[in-house]
PDB file of C-alpha atoms in Angstrom:
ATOM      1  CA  UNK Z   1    -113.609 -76.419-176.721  1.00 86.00           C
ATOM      2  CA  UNK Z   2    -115.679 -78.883-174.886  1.00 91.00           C
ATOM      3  CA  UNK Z   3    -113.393 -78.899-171.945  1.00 90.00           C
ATOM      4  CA  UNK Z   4    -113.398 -74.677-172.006  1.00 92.00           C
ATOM      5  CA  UNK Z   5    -117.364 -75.232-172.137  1.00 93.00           C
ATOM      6  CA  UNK Z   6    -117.729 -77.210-169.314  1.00 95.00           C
ATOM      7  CA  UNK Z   7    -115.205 -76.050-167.397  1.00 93.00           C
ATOM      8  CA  UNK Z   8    -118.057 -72.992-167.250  1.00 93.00           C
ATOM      9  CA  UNK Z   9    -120.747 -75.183-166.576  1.00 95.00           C
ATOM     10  CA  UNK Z  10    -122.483 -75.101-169.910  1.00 96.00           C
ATOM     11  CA  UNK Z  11    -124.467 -77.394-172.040  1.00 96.00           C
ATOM     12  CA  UNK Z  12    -123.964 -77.445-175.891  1.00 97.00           C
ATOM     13  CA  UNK Z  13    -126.924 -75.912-176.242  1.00 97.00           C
ATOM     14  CA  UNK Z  14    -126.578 -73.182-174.298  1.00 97.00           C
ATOM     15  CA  UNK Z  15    -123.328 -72.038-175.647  1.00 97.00           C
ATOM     16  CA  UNK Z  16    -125.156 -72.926-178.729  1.00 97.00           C
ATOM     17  CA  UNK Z  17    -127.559 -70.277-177.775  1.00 97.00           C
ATOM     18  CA  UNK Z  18    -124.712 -67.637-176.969  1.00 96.00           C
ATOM     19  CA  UNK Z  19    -122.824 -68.172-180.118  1.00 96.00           C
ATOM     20  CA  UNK Z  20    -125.558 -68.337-182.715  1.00 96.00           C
ATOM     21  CA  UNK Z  21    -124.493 -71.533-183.893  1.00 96.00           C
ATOM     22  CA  UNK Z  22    -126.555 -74.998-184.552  1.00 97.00           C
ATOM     23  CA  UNK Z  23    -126.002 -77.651-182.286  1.00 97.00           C
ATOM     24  CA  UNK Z  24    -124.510 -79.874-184.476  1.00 97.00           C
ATOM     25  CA  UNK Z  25    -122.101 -77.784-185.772  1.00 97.00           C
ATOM     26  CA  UNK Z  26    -120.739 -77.321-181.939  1.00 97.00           C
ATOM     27  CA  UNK Z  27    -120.755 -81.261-181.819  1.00 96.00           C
ATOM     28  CA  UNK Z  28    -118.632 -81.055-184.956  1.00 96.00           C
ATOM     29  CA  UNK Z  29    -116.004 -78.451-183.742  1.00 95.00           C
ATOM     30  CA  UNK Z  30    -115.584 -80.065-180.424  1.00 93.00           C
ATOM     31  CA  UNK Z  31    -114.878 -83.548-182.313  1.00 93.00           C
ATOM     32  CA  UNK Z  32    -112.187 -81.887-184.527  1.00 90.00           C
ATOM     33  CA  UNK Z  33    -114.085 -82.939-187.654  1.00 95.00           C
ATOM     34  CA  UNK Z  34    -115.086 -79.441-188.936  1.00 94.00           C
ATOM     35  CA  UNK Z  35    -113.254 -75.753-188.375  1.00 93.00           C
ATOM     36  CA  UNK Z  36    -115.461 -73.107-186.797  1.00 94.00           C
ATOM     37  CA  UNK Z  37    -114.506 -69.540-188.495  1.00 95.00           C
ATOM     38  CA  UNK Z  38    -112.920 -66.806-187.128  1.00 94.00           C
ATOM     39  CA  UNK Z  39    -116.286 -65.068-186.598  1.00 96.00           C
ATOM     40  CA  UNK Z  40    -117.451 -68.515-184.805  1.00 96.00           C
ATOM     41  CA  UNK Z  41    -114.249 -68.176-182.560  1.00 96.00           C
ATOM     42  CA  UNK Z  42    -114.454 -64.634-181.400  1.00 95.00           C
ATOM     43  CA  UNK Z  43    -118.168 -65.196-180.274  1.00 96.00           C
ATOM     44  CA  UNK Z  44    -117.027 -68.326-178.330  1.00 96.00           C
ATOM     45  CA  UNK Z  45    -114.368 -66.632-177.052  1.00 96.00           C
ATOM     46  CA  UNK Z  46    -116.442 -64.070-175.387  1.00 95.00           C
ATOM     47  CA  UNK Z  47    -119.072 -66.488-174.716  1.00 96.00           C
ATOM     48  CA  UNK Z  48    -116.568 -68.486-172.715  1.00 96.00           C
ATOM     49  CA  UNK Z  49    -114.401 -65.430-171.257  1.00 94.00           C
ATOM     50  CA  UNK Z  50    -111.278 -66.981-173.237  1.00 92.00           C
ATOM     51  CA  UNK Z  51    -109.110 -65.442-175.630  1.00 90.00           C
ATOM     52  CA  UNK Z  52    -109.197 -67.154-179.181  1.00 90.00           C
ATOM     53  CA  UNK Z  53    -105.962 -68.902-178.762  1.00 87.00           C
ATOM     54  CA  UNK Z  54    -106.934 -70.600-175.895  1.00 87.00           C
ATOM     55  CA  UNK Z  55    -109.871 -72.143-178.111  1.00 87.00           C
ATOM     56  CA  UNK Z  56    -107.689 -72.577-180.885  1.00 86.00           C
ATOM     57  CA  UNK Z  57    -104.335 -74.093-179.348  1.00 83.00           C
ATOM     58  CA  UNK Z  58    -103.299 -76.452-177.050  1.00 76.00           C
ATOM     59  CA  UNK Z  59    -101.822 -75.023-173.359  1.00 72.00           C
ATOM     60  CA  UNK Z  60     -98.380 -76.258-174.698  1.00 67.00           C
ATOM     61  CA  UNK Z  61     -98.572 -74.558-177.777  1.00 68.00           C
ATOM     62  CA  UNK Z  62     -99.350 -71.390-175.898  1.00 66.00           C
ATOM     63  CA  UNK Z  63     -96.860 -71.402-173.780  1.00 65.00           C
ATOM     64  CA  UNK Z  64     -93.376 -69.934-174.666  1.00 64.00           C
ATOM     65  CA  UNK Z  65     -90.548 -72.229-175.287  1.00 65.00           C
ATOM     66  CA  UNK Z  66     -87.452 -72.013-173.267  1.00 65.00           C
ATOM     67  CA  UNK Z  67     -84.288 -73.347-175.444  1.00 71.00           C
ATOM     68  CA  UNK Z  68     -81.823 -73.230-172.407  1.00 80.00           C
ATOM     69  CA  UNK Z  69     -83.226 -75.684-170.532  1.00 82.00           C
ATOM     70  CA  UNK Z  70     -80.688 -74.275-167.399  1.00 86.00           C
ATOM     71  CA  UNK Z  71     -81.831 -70.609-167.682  1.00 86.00           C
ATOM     72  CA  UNK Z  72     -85.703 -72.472-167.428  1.00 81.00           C
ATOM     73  CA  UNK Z  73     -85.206 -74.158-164.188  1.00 88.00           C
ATOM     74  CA  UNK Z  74     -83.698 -71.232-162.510  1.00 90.00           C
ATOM     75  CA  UNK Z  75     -86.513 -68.886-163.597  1.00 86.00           C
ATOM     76  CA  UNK Z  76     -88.551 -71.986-162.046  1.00 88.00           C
ATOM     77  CA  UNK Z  77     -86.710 -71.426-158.790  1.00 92.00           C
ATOM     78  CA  UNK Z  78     -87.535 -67.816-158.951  1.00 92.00           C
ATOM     79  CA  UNK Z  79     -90.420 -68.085-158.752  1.00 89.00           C
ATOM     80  CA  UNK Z  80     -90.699 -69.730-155.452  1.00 92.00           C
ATOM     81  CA  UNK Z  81     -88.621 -66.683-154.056  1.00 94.00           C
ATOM     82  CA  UNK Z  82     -90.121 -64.541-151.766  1.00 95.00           C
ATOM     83  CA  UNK Z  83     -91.858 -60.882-153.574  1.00 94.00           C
ATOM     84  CA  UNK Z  84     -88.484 -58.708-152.710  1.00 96.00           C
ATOM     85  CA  UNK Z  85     -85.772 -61.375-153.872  1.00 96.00           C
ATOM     86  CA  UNK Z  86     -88.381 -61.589-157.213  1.00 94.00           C
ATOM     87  CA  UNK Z  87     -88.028 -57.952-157.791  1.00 95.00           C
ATOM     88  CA  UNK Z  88     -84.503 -57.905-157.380  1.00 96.00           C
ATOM     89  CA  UNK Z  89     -84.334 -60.697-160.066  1.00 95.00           C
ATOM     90  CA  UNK Z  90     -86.647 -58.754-162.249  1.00 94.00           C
ATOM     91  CA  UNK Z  91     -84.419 -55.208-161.699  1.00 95.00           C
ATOM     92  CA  UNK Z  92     -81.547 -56.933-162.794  1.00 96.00           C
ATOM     93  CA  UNK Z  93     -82.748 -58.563-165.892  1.00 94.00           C
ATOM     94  CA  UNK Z  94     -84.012 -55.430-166.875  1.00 94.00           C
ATOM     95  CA  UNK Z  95     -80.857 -53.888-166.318  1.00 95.00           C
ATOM     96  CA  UNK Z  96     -78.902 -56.286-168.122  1.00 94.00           C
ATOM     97  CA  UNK Z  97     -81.307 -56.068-171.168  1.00 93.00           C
ATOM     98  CA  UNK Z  98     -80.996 -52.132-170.855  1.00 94.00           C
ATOM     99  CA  UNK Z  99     -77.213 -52.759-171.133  1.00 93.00           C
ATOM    100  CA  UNK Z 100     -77.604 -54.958-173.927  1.00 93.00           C
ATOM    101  CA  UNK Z 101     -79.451 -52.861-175.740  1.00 93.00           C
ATOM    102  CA  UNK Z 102     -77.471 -49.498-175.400  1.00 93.00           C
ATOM    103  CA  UNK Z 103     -74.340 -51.972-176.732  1.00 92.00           C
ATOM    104  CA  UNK Z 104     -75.869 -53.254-180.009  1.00 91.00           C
ATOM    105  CA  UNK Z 105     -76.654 -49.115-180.363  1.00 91.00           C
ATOM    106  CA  UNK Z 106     -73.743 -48.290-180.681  1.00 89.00           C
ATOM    107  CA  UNK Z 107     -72.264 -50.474-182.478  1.00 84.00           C
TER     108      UNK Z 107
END
C-alpha cells in the first residue's frame, strides 16, 4: 500500500483524507499489523486508481502461472516479434483452441 501511495505522490494523510480513514489506522495497514476491510479497500482502490488486488496481492501473486516452463519462454519470444508475426501467433492459437474445442464437442 505504501509503495501504491507514493508511487502517486501522496502523504498518509492525504490518502487518509480520500479514504475516510484515521491516520493511524493507514500506518497500521501499510505495516501489515492490522487488515483494512473490504469497504477500506475499494475506497483506496479508487483513491489510488488501482484495482483491489493490486492492494491486496503481491505482483507475483497476480500474475498467472505458466506450468510449461518451454511454452513460457516462447510466448516470451513472441512478444518481441514484430505486430504482424504477433497476430499470426495469436490467429493460430485461436484456431487451435477453436479446434480443440469443436473435438471435446463431439465427443
Amino acid at each position: 500500500m505504501a509503495e501504491l501511495r507514493k508511487k502517486r505522490s501522496l502523504t498518509q494523510q492525504q490518502l487518509c483524507d480520500l479514504v475516510g480513514v484515521h491516520v493511524t489506522m493507514l500506518s497500521s495497514y501499510e505495516s501489515s499489523r492490522s487488515q483494512p476491510t473490504l469497504d477500506v479497500i475499494r475506497r483506496m482502490a479508487l483513491a489510488l486508481d488501482v484495482t483491489a488486488d493490486e492492494l491486496v496481492f503481491d505482483k507475483a501473486e497476480r500474475q498467472p502461472q505458466m506450468l510449461d516452463k518451454e511454452l513460457l519462454k516462447n510466448w516470451e519470444k513472441i512478444d518481441g516479434l514484430p505486430d504482424d508475426d504477433k497476430l499470426a501467433v495469436k490467429k493460430i492459437v485461436a484456431a487451435l483452441l477453436v479446434k480443440h474445442s469443436v473435438e471435446l464437442a463431439v465427443r
